[in-house]
Tab-separated table of C-alpha atoms and ligand atoms in Angstrom:
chain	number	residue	atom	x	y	z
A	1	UNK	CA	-102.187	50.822	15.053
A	2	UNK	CA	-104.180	51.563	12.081
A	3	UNK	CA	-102.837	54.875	11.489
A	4	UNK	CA	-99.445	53.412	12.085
A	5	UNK	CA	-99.208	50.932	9.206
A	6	UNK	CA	-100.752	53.791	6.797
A	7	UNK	CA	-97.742	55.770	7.749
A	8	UNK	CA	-95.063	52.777	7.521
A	9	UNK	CA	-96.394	51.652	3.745
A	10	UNK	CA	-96.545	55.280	2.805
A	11	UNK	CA	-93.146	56.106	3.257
A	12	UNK	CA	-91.603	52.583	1.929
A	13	UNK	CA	-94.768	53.998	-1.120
A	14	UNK	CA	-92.748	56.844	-1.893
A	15	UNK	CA	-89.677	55.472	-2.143
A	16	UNK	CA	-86.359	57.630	-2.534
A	17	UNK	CA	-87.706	61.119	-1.111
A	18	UNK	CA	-88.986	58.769	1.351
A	19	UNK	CA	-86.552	57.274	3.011
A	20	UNK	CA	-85.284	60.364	5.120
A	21	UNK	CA	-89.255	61.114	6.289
A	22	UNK	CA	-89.260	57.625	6.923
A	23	UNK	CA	-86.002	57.693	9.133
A	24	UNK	CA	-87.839	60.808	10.893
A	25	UNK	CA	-90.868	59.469	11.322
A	26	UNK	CA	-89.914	55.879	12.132
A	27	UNK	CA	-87.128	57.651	14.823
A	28	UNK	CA	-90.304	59.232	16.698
A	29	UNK	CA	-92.338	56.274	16.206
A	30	UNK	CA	-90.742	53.347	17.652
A	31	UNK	CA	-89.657	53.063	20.788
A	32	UNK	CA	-86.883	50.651	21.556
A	33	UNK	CA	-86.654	49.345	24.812
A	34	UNK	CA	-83.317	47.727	25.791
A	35	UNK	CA	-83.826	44.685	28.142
A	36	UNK	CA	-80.784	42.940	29.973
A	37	UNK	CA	-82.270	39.532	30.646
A	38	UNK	CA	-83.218	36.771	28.298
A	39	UNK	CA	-86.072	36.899	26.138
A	40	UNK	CA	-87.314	33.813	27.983
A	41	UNK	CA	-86.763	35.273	31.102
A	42	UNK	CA	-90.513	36.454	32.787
A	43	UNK	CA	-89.002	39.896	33.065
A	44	UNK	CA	-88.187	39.999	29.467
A	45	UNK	CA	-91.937	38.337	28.599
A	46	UNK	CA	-93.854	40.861	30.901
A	47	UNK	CA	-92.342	43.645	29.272
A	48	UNK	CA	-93.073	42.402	25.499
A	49	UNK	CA	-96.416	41.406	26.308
A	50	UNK	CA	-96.126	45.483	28.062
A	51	UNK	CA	-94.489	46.989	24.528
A	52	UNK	CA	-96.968	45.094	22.561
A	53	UNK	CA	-100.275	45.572	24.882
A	54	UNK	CA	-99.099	49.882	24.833
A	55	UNK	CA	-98.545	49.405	20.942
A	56	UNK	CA	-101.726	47.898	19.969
A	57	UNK	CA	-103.721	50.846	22.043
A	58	UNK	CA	-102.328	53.760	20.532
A	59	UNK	CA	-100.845	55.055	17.303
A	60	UNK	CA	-98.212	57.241	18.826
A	61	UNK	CA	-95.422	55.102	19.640
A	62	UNK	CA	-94.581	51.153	18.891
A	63	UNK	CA	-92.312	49.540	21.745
A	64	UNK	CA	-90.160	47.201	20.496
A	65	UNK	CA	-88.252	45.211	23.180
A	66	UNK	CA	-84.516	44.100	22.799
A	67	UNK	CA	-83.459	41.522	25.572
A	68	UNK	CA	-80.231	39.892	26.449
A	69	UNK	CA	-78.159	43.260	26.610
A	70	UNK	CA	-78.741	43.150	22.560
A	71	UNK	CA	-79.201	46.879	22.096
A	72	UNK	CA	-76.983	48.074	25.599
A	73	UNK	CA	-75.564	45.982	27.884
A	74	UNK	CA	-77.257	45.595	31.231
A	75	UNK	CA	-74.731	48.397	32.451
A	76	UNK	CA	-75.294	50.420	30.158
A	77	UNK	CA	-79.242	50.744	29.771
A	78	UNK	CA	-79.701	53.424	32.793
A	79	UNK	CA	-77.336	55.982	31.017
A	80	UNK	CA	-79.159	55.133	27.653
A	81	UNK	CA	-82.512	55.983	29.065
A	82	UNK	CA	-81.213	59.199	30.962
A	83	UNK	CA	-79.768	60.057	27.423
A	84	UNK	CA	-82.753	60.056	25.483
A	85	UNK	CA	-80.492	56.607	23.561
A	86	UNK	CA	-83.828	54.959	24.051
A	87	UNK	CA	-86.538	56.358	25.557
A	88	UNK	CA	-87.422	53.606	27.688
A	89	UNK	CA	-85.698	50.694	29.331
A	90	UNK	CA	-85.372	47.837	32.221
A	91	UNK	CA	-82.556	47.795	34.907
A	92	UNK	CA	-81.900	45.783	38.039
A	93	UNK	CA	-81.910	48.517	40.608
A	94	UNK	CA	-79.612	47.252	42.801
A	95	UNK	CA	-76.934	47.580	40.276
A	96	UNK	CA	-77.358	51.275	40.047
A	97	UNK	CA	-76.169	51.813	44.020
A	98	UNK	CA	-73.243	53.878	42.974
A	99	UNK	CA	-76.318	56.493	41.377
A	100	UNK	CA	-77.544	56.571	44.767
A	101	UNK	CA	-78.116	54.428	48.373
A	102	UNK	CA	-81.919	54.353	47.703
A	103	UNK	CA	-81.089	51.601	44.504
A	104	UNK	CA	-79.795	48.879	47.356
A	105	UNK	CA	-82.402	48.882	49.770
A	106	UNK	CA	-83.631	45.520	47.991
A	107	UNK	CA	-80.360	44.330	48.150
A	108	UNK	CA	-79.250	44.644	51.739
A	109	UNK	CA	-79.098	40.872	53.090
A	110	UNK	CA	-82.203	39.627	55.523
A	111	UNK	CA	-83.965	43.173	55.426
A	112	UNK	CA	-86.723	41.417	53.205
A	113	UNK	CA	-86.657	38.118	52.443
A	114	UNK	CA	-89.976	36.847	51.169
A	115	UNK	CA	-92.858	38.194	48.190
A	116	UNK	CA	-95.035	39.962	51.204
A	117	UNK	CA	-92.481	41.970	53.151
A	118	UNK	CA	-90.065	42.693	49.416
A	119	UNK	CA	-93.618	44.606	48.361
A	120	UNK	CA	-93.682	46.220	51.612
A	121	UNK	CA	-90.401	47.546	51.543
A	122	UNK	CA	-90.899	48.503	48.010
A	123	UNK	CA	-93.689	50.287	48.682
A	124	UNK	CA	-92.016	52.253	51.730
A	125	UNK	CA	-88.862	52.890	49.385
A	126	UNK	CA	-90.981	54.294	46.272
A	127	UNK	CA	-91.614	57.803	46.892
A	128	UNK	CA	-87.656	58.019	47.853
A	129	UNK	CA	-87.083	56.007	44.302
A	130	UNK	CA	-89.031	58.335	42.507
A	131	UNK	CA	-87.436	61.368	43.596
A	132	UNK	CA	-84.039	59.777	42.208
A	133	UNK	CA	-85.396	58.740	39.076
A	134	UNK	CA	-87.190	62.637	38.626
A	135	UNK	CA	-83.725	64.498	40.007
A	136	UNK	CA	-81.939	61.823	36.952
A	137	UNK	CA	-84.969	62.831	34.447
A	138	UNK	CA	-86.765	59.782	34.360
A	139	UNK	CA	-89.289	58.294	35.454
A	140	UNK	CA	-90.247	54.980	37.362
A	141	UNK	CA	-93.060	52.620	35.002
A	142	UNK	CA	-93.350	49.435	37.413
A	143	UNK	CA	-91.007	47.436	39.141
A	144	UNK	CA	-91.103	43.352	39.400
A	145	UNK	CA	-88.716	41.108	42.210
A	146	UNK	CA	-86.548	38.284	41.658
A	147	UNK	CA	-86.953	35.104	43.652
A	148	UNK	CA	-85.139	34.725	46.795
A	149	UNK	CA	-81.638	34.592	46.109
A	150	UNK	CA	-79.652	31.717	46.920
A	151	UNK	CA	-75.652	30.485	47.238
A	152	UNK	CA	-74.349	28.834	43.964
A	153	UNK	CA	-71.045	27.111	44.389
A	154	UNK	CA	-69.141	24.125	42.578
A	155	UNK	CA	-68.632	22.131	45.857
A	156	UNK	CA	-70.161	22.172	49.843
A	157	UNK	CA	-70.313	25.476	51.919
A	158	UNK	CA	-71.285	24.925	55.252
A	159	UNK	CA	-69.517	28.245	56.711
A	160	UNK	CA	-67.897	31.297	55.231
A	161	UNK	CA	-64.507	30.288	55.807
A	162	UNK	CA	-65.665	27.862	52.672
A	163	UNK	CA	-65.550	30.917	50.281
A	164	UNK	CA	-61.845	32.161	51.153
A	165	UNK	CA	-60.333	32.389	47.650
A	166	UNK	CA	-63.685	31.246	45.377
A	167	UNK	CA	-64.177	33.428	41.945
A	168	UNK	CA	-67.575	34.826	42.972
A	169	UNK	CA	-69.908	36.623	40.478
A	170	UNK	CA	-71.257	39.411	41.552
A	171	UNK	CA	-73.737	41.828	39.938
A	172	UNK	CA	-74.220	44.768	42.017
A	173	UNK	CA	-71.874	46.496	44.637
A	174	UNK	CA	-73.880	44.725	47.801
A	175	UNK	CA	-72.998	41.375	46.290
A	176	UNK	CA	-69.044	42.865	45.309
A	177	UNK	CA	-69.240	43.678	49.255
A	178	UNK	CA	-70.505	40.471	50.281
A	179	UNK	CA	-67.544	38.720	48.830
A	180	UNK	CA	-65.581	40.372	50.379
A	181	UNK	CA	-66.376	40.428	53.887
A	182	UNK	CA	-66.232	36.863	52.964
A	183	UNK	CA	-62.661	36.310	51.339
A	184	UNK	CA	-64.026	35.537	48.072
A	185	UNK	CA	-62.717	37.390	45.324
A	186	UNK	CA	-66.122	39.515	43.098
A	187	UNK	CA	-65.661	40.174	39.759
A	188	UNK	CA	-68.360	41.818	38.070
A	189	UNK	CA	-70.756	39.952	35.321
A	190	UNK	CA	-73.525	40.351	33.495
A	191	UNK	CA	-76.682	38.132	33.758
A	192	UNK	CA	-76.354	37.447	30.090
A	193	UNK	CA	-72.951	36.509	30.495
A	194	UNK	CA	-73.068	34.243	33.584
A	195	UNK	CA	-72.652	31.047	31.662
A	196	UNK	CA	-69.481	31.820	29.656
A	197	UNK	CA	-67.999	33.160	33.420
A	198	UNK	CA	-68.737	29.762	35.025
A	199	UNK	CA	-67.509	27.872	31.720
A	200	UNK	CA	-64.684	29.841	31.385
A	201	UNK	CA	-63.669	29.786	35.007
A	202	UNK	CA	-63.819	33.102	35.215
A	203	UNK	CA	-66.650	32.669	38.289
A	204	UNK	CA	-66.925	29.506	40.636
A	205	UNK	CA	-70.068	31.011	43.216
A	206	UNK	CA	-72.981	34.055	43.257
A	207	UNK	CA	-75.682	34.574	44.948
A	208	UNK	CA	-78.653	34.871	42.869
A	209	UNK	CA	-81.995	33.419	42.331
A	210	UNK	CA	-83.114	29.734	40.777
A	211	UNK	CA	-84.625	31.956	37.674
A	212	UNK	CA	-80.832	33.235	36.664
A	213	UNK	CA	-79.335	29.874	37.435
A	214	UNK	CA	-82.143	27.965	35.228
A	215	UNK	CA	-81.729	30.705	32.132
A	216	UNK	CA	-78.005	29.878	32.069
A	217	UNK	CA	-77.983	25.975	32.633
A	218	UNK	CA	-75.689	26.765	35.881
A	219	UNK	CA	-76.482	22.911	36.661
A	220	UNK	CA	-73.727	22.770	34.141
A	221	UNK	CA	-71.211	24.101	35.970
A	222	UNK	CA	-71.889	23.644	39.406
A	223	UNK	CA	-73.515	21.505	41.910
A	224	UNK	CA	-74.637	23.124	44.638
A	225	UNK	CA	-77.311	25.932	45.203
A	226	UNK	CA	-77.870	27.225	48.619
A	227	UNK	CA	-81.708	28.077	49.717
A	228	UNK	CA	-80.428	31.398	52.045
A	229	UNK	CA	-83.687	33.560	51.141
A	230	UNK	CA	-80.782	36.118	51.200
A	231	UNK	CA	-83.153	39.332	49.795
A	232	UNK	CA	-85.603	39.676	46.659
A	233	UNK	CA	-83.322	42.424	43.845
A	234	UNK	CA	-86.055	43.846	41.828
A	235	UNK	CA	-86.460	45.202	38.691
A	236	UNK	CA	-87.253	48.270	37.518
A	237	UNK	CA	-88.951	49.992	33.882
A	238	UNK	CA	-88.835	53.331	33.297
A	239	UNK	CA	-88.707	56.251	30.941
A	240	UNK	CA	-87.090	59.304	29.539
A	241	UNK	CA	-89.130	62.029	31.512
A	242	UNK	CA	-88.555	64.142	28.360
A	243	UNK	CA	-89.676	61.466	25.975
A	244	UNK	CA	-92.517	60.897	28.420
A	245	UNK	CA	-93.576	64.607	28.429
A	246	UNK	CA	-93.993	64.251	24.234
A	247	UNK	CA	-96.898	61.803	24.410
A	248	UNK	CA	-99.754	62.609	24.745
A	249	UNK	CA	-102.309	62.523	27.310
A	250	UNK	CA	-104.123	59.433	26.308
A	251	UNK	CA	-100.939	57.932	25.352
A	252	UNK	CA	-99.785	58.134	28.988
A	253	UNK	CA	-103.365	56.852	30.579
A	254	UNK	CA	-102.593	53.856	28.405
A	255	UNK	CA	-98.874	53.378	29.244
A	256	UNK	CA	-99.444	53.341	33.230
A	257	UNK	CA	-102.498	51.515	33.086
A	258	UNK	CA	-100.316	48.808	31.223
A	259	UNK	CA	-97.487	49.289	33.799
A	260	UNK	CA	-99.598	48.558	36.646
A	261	UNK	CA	-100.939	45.526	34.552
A	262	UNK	CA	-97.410	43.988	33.972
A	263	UNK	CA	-96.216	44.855	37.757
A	264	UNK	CA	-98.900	42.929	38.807
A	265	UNK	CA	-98.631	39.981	36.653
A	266	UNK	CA	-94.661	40.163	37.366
A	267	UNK	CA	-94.905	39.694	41.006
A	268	UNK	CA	-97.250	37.077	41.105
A	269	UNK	CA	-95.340	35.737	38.580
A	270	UNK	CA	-92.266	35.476	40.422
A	271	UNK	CA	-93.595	33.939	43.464
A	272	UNK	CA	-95.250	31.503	40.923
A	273	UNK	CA	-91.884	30.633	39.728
A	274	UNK	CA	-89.879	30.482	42.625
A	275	UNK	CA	-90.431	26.962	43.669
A	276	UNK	CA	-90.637	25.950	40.179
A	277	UNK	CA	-87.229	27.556	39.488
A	278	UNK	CA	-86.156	25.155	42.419
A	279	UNK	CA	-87.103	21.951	40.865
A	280	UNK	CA	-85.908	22.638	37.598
A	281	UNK	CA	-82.304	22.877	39.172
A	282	UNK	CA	-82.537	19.816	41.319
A	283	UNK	CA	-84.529	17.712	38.156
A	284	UNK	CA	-81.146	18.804	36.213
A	285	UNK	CA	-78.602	17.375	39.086
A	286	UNK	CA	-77.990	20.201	41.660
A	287	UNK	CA	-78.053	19.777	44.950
A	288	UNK	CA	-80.473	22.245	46.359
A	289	UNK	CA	-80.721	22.888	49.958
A	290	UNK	CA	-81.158	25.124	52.781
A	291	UNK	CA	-77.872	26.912	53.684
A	292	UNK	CA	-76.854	25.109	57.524
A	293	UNK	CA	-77.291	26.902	60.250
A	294	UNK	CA	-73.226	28.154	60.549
A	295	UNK	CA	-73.475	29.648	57.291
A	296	UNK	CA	-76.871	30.898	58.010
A	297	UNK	CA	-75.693	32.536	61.461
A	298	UNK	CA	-72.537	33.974	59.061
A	299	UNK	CA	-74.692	35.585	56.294
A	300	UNK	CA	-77.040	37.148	58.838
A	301	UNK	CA	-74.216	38.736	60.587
A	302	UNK	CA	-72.750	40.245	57.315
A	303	UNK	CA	-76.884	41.252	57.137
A	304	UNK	CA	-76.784	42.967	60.234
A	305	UNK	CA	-73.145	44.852	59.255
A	306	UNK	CA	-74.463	46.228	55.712
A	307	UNK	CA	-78.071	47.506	56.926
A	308	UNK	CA	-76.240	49.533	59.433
A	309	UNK	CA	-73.524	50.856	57.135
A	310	UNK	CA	-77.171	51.387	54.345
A	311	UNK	CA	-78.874	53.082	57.216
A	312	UNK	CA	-75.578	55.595	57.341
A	313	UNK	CA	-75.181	56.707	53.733
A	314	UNK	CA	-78.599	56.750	53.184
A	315	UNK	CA	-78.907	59.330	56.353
A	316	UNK	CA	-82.483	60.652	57.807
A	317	UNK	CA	-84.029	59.615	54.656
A	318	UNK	CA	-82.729	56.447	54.471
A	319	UNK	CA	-84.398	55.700	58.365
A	320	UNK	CA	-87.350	57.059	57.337
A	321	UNK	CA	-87.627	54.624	54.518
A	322	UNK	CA	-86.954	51.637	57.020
A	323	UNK	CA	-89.223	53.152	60.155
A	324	UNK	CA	-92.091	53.078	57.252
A	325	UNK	CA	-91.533	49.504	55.954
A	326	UNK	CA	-91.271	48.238	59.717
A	327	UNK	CA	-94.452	49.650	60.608
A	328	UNK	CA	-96.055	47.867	57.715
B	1	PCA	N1	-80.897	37.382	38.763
B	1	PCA	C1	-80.175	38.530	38.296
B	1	PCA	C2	-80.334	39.561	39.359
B	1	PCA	C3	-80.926	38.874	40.514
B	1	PCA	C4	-81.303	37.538	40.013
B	1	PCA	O1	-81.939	36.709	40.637
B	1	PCA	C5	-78.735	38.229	38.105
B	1	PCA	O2	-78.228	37.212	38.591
B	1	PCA	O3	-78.056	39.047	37.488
């Protein structure tokens, strides 16, 4: 740290010579790491108190975090990362499906719906992730869930049939599936963005957890929110594997040892917050409930449907992935 504020107040010292050493050396120094969620989001806060834990060890690199899609969008952050844009970043995994069947596993409805079996299943699905993330020339950091995800919509849904026609939000292509196996009609949005949808009437429903709907006030704009335990998204930090190979030795002992720090504190955060999550929405006037048994029966069903169709894209790899997680 030391050596790093020598170097910042030498080059603003110098002045005019200085500014293009300055642009070099502050371009290798700081590390920007684009975030999708808010900054009061625990993803967002596990990965400052990450950047700023990492930058306070070591003078190599400073990690500066941006949340709320400031520096790239949410959709844009994986092909940032992969670019060298910045060298290090957070995406929902889930979202990046299209990259490869591997990203959805934590998506596919009922496979894994509570804290226990979600780390299971992510730690049957890692070695498979990181051989993605390696072919794509980057490399996984740590990985934190979402709560259970749950059924927002602006009036009752006891069955299915309920959705025919409802705007529904989705935010990966499991959830743009979902809708419609269930006549709803997906369009894709942001996190960041989820407010403006619902004010706008852009969405009307989504499935996602009591942490997404409490960041954007969705008490707002709807009443209901569905306890269906659906799956727990998760996720994921990683890093330019070219970026990563620059640092040094120590640099990298200190940068995993803080990843498995903030994984840790990020999971048993997000059980933490779960319930919490819950009562936050009902203290603000939703109606939260367990889905009924109908629509319970119905979502299980679609369940049953995608992990088949998962198991076939994702081929002998794919059922190697599951046969290891079962036998957890
Ligand atoms: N919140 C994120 C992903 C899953 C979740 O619970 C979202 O709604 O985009």
């Amino acid at each position: 740290m030391k050596k790093h504020m020598i170097r910042k107040g030498a080059a603003s010292f110098i002045g005019g010579l200085a500014i293009s050493l300055s642009g070099v050396t502050y371009a290798a120094d700081t590390w920007d790491m684009p975030l999708a969620y808010s900054a009061t989001n625990y993803h967002s806060e596990i990965a400052k108190e990450f950047a700023d834990e990492v930058s306070a060890q070591q003078d190599e690199i400073e990690i500066i975090t941006h949340p709320s899609g400031s520096l790239f969008k949410g959709g844009e952050i994986y092909g940032a990362v992969r670019r060298n844009l910045a060298p290090i970043g957070e995406r929902l995994i889930s979202a990046l499906s299209n990259e490869s069947p591997i990203y959805s596993i934590d998506a596919t409805p009922f496979l894994a719906t509570d804290f226990d079996s979600s780390w299971k299943l992510y730690q049957a699905s890692k070695p498979a992730m990181e051989k993605v993330l390696a072919r794509q020339g980057l490399k996984l950091l740590y990985s934190v869930p979402w709560p259970p995800q749950g059924l927002y919509a602006n009036k009752p849904i006891n069955s299915i049939a309920d959705m025919k026609g409802v705007k529904f939000r989705a935010y990966n292509p499991a959830t743009s599936k979902i809708a419609e196996i269930m006549g709803a009609i997906p369009t894709k949005v942001e996190a960041a963005e989820v407010a403006q949808a619902f004010a706008t009437g852009v969405a009307e429903s989504m499935l996602s957890s009591g942490s997404t709907g409490y960041d954007q006030k969705l008490w707002e704009h709807v009443k209901y929110w569905y306890d269906v335990k659906a799956w727990l998204p998760k996720n994921m930090v990683f890093v330019n594997a070219r970026a990563w190979k620059g640092l040094s030795e120590d640099t990298q002992k200190i940068i995993l040892k803080a990843s498995a720090e903030a994984e840790k504190k990020g999971w048993a955060k997000a059980e933490e917050l779960a319930n919490w999550y819950k009562v936050e929405l009902a203290k603000n006037g939703m109606t939260v409930e367990l889905a009924g048994s109908t629509l319970t029966d119905e979502l299980q069903a679609i369940g049953v449907t995608m992990t088949l169709d998962w198991l076939k894209e994702a081929g002998p790899e794919g059922k190697q992935v599951i046969d290891s997680y079962q036998a957890m």
